[in-house]
């Protein structure tokens, strides 16, 4: 496969044709913030955290789905991008009820880490305080829609890695929500194999293991990587 | 909602020989049960049944060999599909840009006031459903409304109130 040379933040980087800008940046040790990206499953550019500037184009592009091209000039960390990323996190925080102090993932949450990384100490937007459901009908796991950021990682990991496709997204826009089967209680789901991949994939405390209290829900992403590597490369590492 | 049908291959109404299911079978066969014909099949089902209940969606997902959650997700994404019964009369107010600037917001407020419903709701007696759409493509006659499937343009608050009043009071 052809090698493409591009510039990321002034550094010359070479990448294989077909790779994304995010992959090229990660291999070169350049950090681009992400929320909906999960190693081992497909990318869809849902969260817009990885937006980057391209040459002289005024249009921002999501690095996770942007394929590398010869001579591409990418900037990943301008004032404008930092401003937008901060805004995205503030919007996410105001959209649902993200109360870290009572959350099972407090201290181990990707949304919380992102807020810290970007210096989000308050939200300039009014909190919506929606009334959201908590479903603890599953024997081992629970889903708290208050903490969901609609990244769709559970949907993709269930479809692409486990193959059950129990999860999907219902509704549209700000009224979207993740569902199990026919928007029925998770415990009544007939397709769920209770494998727990969605729990590990979820960036926040939205999908959690029952019995965990504040700050106790630590996700182990390496379990997913282990399975994906085994499946794709027939190598059992870890 | 009942989930009993999920375990069985077909909803009980199919066993009973509901003729509407036969019409749906024809629509599914026309698309050779291909999974990428989901939207076309949902369209047909919506037209035949008036709304898509859980049993019906389970039936469709089994026939097209699709995950239950995907079928439900698609059915709830598009405004055309409804997962709960709609009223005898429907009033769909276009909220597209052209209609919005021509005062669609006022029309929906007038409709909410006269019907006592909120947009998206159906009257408890099943007489009327109040809905909005993003753009119905009738920007030239903005603000437009779809009254019982018929597109009417150049609407005013008075016209909306009059029409809905007729439906609510006299049923026509």
Coordinates of C-alpha atoms in Angstrom, one line a residue:
Chain A
X1 CA 0.0 0.0 0.0
X2 CA 1.2 3.5 -0.8
X3 CA 2.7 5.7 1.8
X4 CA 1.3 9.2 2.2
X5 CA 3.3 12.1 3.7
X6 CA 1.4 14.8 5.6
X7 CA 2.1 17.5 8.1
X8 CA 0.5 17.4 11.5
X9 CA 1.2 20.4 13.7
X10 CA 4.2 21.3 11.6
X11 CA 5.7 17.8 11.9
X12 CA 6.2 15.6 8.8
X13 CA 4.4 12.3 9.4
X14 CA 4.1 9.4 7.1
X15 CA 1.1 7.1 7.1
X16 CA -0.3 4.2 5.1
X17 CA -3.0 5.0 2.5
X18 CA -6.4 4.4 4.0
X19 CA -5.3 5.3 7.6
X20 CA -7.2 8.1 9.3
X21 CA -5.6 11.3 10.4
X22 CA -6.3 10.3 14.0
X23 CA -4.4 7.0 13.6
X24 CA -1.5 8.8 11.9
X25 CA -1.3 11.4 14.7
X26 CA -1.5 8.7 17.4
X27 CA 1.3 6.7 15.8
X28 CA 3.4 9.9 15.7
X29 CA 2.7 10.6 19.4
X30 CA 0.5 13.6 18.7
X31 CA -2.5 13.7 21.0
X32 CA -6.0 14.5 19.6
X33 CA -8.8 14.5 22.1
X34 CA -11.6 11.9 21.4
X35 CA -14.7 10.7 23.1
X36 CA -16.7 8.5 20.7
X37 CA -13.5 6.8 19.3
X38 CA -12.9 3.4 20.6
X39 CA -10.0 1.2 19.5
X40 CA -11.2 -1.9 17.8
X41 CA -14.6 -0.6 16.5
X42 CA -15.5 1.6 13.6
X43 CA -15.5 5.4 13.8
X44 CA -18.4 7.6 13.0
X45 CA -17.4 11.1 14.0
X46 CA -20.3 11.6 16.5
X47 CA -18.7 13.6 19.3
X48 CA -16.7 16.2 17.2
X49 CA -14.0 16.3 19.8
X50 CA -11.3 15.3 17.3
X51 CA -12.1 18.2 14.9
X52 CA -8.9 19.4 13.2
X53 CA -8.1 22.3 10.9
X54 CA -7.0 21.5 7.3
X55 CA -4.7 23.7 5.2
X56 CA -6.5 26.9 4.4
X57 CA -10.0 25.4 4.5
X58 CA -12.4 27.1 6.9
X59 CA -14.2 23.8 7.3
X60 CA -13.2 21.7 10.3
X61 CA -12.9 17.9 9.8
X62 CA -13.2 15.0 12.3
X63 CA -9.8 13.4 12.4
X64 CA -11.2 9.9 13.3
X65 CA -13.0 9.6 9.9
X66 CA -10.7 11.7 7.8
X67 CA -8.4 9.7 5.5
X68 CA -4.8 10.8 5.1
X69 CA -3.8 12.4 1.8
X70 CA -0.5 13.3 0.3
X71 CA 0.6 16.8 1.3
X72 CA -2.2 17.3 3.8
X73 CA -1.6 20.1 6.3
X74 CA -3.3 19.3 9.6
X75 CA -3.5 21.5 12.8
X76 CA -4.8 19.8 15.9
X77 CA -4.5 22.3 18.6
X78 CA -5.3 25.9 17.6
X79 CA -7.1 28.4 19.8
X80 CA -10.2 28.0 17.7
X81 CA -10.2 24.2 18.1
X82 CA -9.6 24.4 21.9
X83 CA -12.5 26.9 22.1
X84 CA -14.9 24.5 20.2
X85 CA -13.8 21.4 22.2
X86 CA -14.4 23.2 25.4
X87 CA -17.9 24.2 24.1
X88 CA -18.7 20.6 23.1
X89 CA -17.9 19.4 26.6
X90 CA -20.0 22.1 28.2
X91 CA -22.9 21.3 25.9
X92 CA -22.5 17.6 26.8
X93 CA -22.5 18.4 30.5
X94 CA -25.6 20.6 30.3
X95 CA -27.6 18.2 28.1
X96 CA -28.1 15.4 30.7
X97 CA -27.6 15.1 34.5
X98 CA -23.8 14.6 35.0
X99 CA -23.4 14.7 38.7
X100 CA -19.8 13.4 39.3
X101 CA -20.1 13.3 43.1
X102 CA -22.7 10.5 43.0
X103 CA -21.5 8.8 39.9
X104 CA -20.1 5.2 39.9
X105 CA -17.4 6.4 37.4
X106 CA -16.2 9.4 39.4
X107 CA -12.4 9.5 38.9
X108 CA -12.4 7.0 36.0
X109 CA -14.6 8.9 33.5
X110 CA -13.6 9.9 30.1
X111 CA -16.0 12.9 30.0
X112 CA -14.7 14.1 33.4
X113 CA -11.1 13.6 32.2
X114 CA -11.8 15.6 29.1
X115 CA -13.3 18.4 31.1
X116 CA -10.2 18.5 33.2
X117 CA -7.9 18.4 30.2
X118 CA -9.7 21.3 28.5
X119 CA -10.1 23.3 31.7
X120 CA -13.9 23.2 31.8
X121 CA -14.6 24.5 35.3
X122 CA -18.2 25.5 34.6
X123 CA -20.8 25.4 31.8
X124 CA -21.8 28.7 30.2
X125 CA -25.0 26.9 29.1
X126 CA -28.1 26.4 31.3
X127 CA -28.5 22.9 32.5
X128 CA -31.5 21.2 31.0
X129 CA -32.1 18.8 33.9
X130 CA -34.0 16.3 31.8
X131 CA -35.9 13.5 33.5
X132 CA -34.1 10.4 32.4
X133 CA -34.6 6.7 33.1
X134 CA -32.4 4.3 35.0
X135 CA -32.8 0.7 33.9
X136 CA -31.5 -1.9 36.4
X137 CA -33.5 -4.8 35.2
X138 CA -30.5 -6.7 33.9
X139 CA -29.1 -9.2 36.3
X140 CA -25.6 -7.9 36.3
X141 CA -25.5 -4.5 34.7
X142 CA -27.4 -1.2 34.7
X143 CA -27.9 1.7 32.4
X144 CA -28.4 5.3 33.7
X145 CA -29.5 7.5 30.8
X146 CA -28.7 10.6 32.9
X147 CA -25.0 9.9 32.3
X148 CA -25.1 9.0 28.6
X149 CA -23.4 11.2 26.1
X150 CA -24.8 9.3 23.0
X151 CA -21.3 8.4 21.8
X152 CA -22.7 5.1 20.4
X153 CA -19.7 3.1 21.6
X154 CA -22.0 0.5 23.2
X155 CA -24.0 0.2 20.0
X156 CA -20.8 -0.4 17.9
X157 CA -19.1 -2.8 20.3
X158 CA -22.2 -4.9 20.6
X159 CA -22.7 -5.0 16.9
X160 CA -19.2 -5.3 15.7
X161 CA -17.3 -7.2 18.4
X162 CA -20.0 -9.3 20.2
X163 CA -22.3 -9.5 17.1
X164 CA -25.5 -9.3 19.1
X165 CA -26.6 -5.8 18.2
X166 CA -28.7 -5.5 21.3
X167 CA -28.1 -1.7 21.5
X168 CA -29.1 0.9 19.1
X169 CA -30.1 4.6 19.1
X170 CA -33.7 5.6 19.1
X171 CA -35.2 9.0 18.3
X172 CA -33.2 11.8 16.9
X173 CA -31.2 14.9 17.9
X174 CA -31.1 15.9 21.5
X175 CA -34.0 13.5 22.1
X176 CA -32.0 10.4 21.1
X177 CA -31.4 7.7 23.6
X178 CA -29.8 4.3 23.6
X179 CA -32.2 1.3 23.6
X180 CA -31.9 -2.4 24.1
X181 CA -34.0 -4.5 21.6
X182 CA -37.5 -3.0 21.3
X183 CA -36.8 -0.2 23.8
X184 CA -37.7 -2.7 26.4
X185 CA -36.1 -3.3 29.8
X186 CA -32.6 -4.6 29.4
X187 CA -33.4 -7.6 31.6
X188 CA -36.1 -8.6 29.1
X189 CA -33.8 -8.4 26.1
X190 CA -33.7 -11.6 24.1
X191 CA -30.5 -10.7 22.1
X192 CA -28.3 -9.6 25.0
X193 CA -25.6 -12.2 25.8
X194 CA -24.6 -10.5 29.0
X195 CA -21.0 -10.3 27.8
X196 CA -20.4 -6.9 29.4
X197 CA -18.5 -5.4 26.4
X198 CA -20.8 -2.4 26.4
X199 CA -19.9 -1.8 30.1
X200 CA -16.2 -1.7 29.2
X201 CA -16.9 0.4 26.1
X202 CA -19.0 3.1 27.8
X203 CA -16.8 6.2 28.5
X204 CA -18.9 7.4 31.4
X205 CA -20.9 5.8 34.2
X206 CA -24.0 5.4 32.0
X207 CA -23.5 1.6 31.6
X208 CA -22.2 0.1 34.8
X209 CA -21.7 -3.1 36.7
X210 CA -24.3 -3.5 39.5
X211 CA -23.0 -3.3 43.0
X212 CA -20.5 -0.5 42.2
X213 CA -20.9 2.6 44.3
X214 CA -19.4 6.1 43.9
X215 CA -16.1 6.0 42.0
X216 CA -15.9 2.2 42.0
X217 CA -16.7 1.5 38.4
X218 CA -13.4 1.2 36.7
X219 CA -13.6 0.3 33.0
X220 CA -11.0 -2.1 31.6
X221 CA -10.5 -1.2 27.9
X222 CA -7.7 -3.8 27.6
X223 CA -10.3 -6.6 27.7
X224 CA -11.8 -5.2 24.5
X225 CA -8.4 -4.8 22.8
X226 CA -7.6 -8.4 23.8
X227 CA -10.8 -9.7 22.1
X228 CA -10.4 -7.5 19.0
X229 CA -6.7 -8.5 18.5
X230 CA -7.6 -12.2 19.0
X231 CA -10.4 -12.0 16.5
X232 CA -8.6 -9.9 13.8
X233 CA -5.0 -11.2 14.1
X234 CA -5.5 -14.5 15.8
X235 CA -3.1 -13.4 18.5
X236 CA -3.9 -13.8 22.1
X237 CA -2.0 -11.1 23.9
X238 CA -2.7 -9.9 27.4
Chain B
X1 CA -46.5 -2.6 25.6
X2 CA -46.2 -6.3 25.4
X3 CA -43.0 -8.2 24.8
X4 CA -44.6 -11.6 24.8
X5 CA -44.4 -11.9 21.0
X6 CA -40.7 -11.6 20.9
X7 CA -40.1 -15.2 21.8
X8 CA -42.6 -16.6 19.3
X9 CA -41.9 -16.5 15.6
X10 CA -45.0 -14.6 14.7
X11 CA -47.5 -12.4 16.6
X12 CA -50.8 -14.0 17.4
X13 CA -52.6 -11.8 15.0
X14 CA -50.7 -13.4 12.1
X15 CA -51.8 -16.8 13.2
X16 CA -55.4 -15.5 13.2
X17 CA -55.0 -14.6 9.6
X18 CA -55.2 -10.8 9.9
X19 CA -55.6 -9.6 6.3
X20 CA -53.4 -6.5 7.1
X21 CA -50.4 -8.9 7.7
X22 CA -51.0 -10.4 4.3
X23 CA -50.7 -7.0 2.7
X24 CA -47.5 -6.5 4.6
X25 CA -46.2 -9.9 3.5
X26 CA -46.8 -8.8 -0.1
X27 CA -44.7 -5.6 0.5
X28 CA -41.9 -7.6 2.1
X29 CA -41.9 -10.1 -0.8
X30 CA -41.8 -7.3 -3.3
X31 CA -38.4 -6.4 -1.8
X32 CA -37.3 -10.1 -1.6
X33 CA -37.0 -9.8 2.2
X34 CA -33.9 -7.7 1.7
X35 CA -32.7 -6.1 4.9
X36 CA -31.8 -2.8 3.1
X37 CA -35.5 -2.4 2.3
X38 CA -36.3 -1.7 5.9
X39 CA -37.5 1.8 5.3
X40 CA -39.7 0.8 2.4
X41 CA -41.2 -2.0 4.5
X42 CA -41.8 0.3 7.4
X43 CA -43.5 2.7 5.0
X44 CA -45.8 0.0 3.9
X45 CA -46.5 -1.1 7.5
X46 CA -47.2 2.5 8.6
X47 CA -49.7 2.9 5.7
X48 CA -51.4 -0.4 6.3
X49 CA -51.6 -0.3 10.1
X50 CA -51.6 3.4 10.8
X51 CA -48.9 2.9 13.4
X52 CA -46.1 0.5 14.3
X53 CA -46.6 -1.4 17.5
X54 CA -44.0 -3.6 19.1
X55 CA -45.4 -6.9 17.7
X56 CA -45.4 -5.5 14.2
X57 CA -41.8 -4.2 14.5
X58 CA -40.7 -7.6 15.9
X59 CA -42.4 -9.3 12.9
X60 CA -40.6 -7.0 10.5
X61 CA -37.2 -7.5 12.1
X62 CA -37.6 -11.2 11.9
X63 CA -38.7 -11.2 8.3
X64 CA -35.8 -8.9 7.2
X65 CA -33.4 -10.7 9.6
X66 CA -32.5 -7.4 11.3
X67 CA -31.7 -6.7 15.0
X68 CA -34.7 -5.6 17.0
X69 CA -33.0 -2.4 18.2
X70 CA -32.1 -1.3 14.7
X71 CA -35.7 -1.6 13.5
X72 CA -36.9 0.3 16.5
X73 CA -34.2 2.9 16.1
X74 CA -35.1 3.6 12.4
X75 CA -38.9 3.6 13.2
X76 CA -38.4 6.3 15.9
X77 CA -35.9 8.4 13.9
X78 CA -38.3 9.4 11.1
X79 CA -41.3 11.5 11.9
X80 CA -43.3 9.7 9.3
X81 CA -43.4 6.6 11.4
X82 CA -45.4 6.4 14.6
X83 CA -44.9 3.7 17.3
X84 CA -48.2 4.7 19.1
X85 CA -51.7 5.1 17.6
X86 CA -52.4 8.4 15.9
X87 CA -55.7 10.3 16.3
X88 CA -58.5 10.2 13.8
X89 CA -57.4 13.6 12.5
X90 CA -53.8 14.7 12.2
X91 CA -52.4 18.2 12.0
X92 CA -48.7 18.4 11.0
X93 CA -47.2 21.8 11.3
X94 CA -44.1 22.4 9.1
X95 CA -41.2 23.9 11.1
X96 CA -38.9 24.2 8.2
X97 CA -36.9 27.4 7.8
X98 CA -39.3 29.1 5.4
X99 CA -42.4 28.2 7.4
X100 CA -40.6 29.1 10.6
X101 CA -39.8 32.6 9.5
X102 CA -43.4 33.0 8.2
X103 CA -44.7 32.3 11.8
X104 CA -45.0 28.5 12.2
X105 CA -44.2 28.9 15.9
X106 CA -47.4 31.0 16.2
X107 CA -49.4 28.4 14.3
X108 CA -48.2 25.6 16.6
X109 CA -49.0 27.8 19.7
X110 CA -52.5 28.4 18.3
X111 CA -53.0 24.7 17.6
X112 CA -51.8 23.8 21.1
X113 CA -54.1 26.4 22.7
X114 CA -57.3 25.3 20.9
X115 CA -56.6 21.5 21.3
X116 CA -55.2 21.6 24.8
X117 CA -52.5 19.3 23.5
X118 CA -48.7 19.7 23.2
X119 CA -47.0 19.2 19.9
X120 CA -46.3 15.5 19.6
X121 CA -49.3 14.4 21.6
X122 CA -52.5 12.6 20.7
X123 CA -55.8 13.5 22.4
X124 CA -56.9 10.9 25.0
X125 CA -60.1 10.3 23.1
X126 CA -58.1 9.6 20.0
X127 CA -59.7 12.4 18.0
X128 CA -56.6 14.4 17.1
X129 CA -52.8 14.2 16.9
X130 CA -50.7 17.3 16.8
X131 CA -47.3 17.0 15.2
X132 CA -44.5 19.0 13.6
X133 CA -42.3 18.2 10.6
X134 CA -38.8 19.6 9.7
X135 CA -39.6 20.6 6.2
X136 CA -42.3 19.2 4.0
X137 CA -40.9 20.9 0.8
X138 CA -43.7 23.3 0.4
X139 CA -41.7 26.4 1.1
X140 CA -43.4 28.4 -1.6
X141 CA -46.7 28.4 0.2
X142 CA -45.2 28.9 3.7
X143 CA -46.4 28.7 6.4
X144 CA -47.7 25.2 5.5
X145 CA -49.6 22.6 7.4
X146 CA -50.6 19.0 6.6
X147 CA -54.2 18.6 7.6
X148 CA -55.2 14.9 7.4
X149 CA -52.6 14.2 4.7
X150 CA -53.6 17.3 2.7
X151 CA -51.0 20.1 2.4
X152 CA -52.5 23.6 2.9
X153 CA -50.5 26.8 2.6
X154 CA -50.7 30.4 3.6
X155 CA -52.0 29.4 7.1
X156 CA -52.9 31.9 9.8
X157 CA -53.6 31.4 13.5
X158 CA -57.3 31.9 12.8
X159 CA -57.4 29.4 10.0
X160 CA -55.7 26.7 12.2
X161 CA -57.9 27.4 15.1
X162 CA -61.0 27.2 12.9
X163 CA -60.1 23.9 11.4
X164 CA -59.1 22.3 14.6
X165 CA -62.2 23.6 16.4
X166 CA -64.3 21.9 13.7
X167 CA -62.5 18.6 14.2
X168 CA -62.6 18.8 18.0
X169 CA -66.3 19.9 18.3
X170 CA -67.9 18.2 15.3
X171 CA -65.4 15.5 14.3
X172 CA -65.0 17.0 10.8

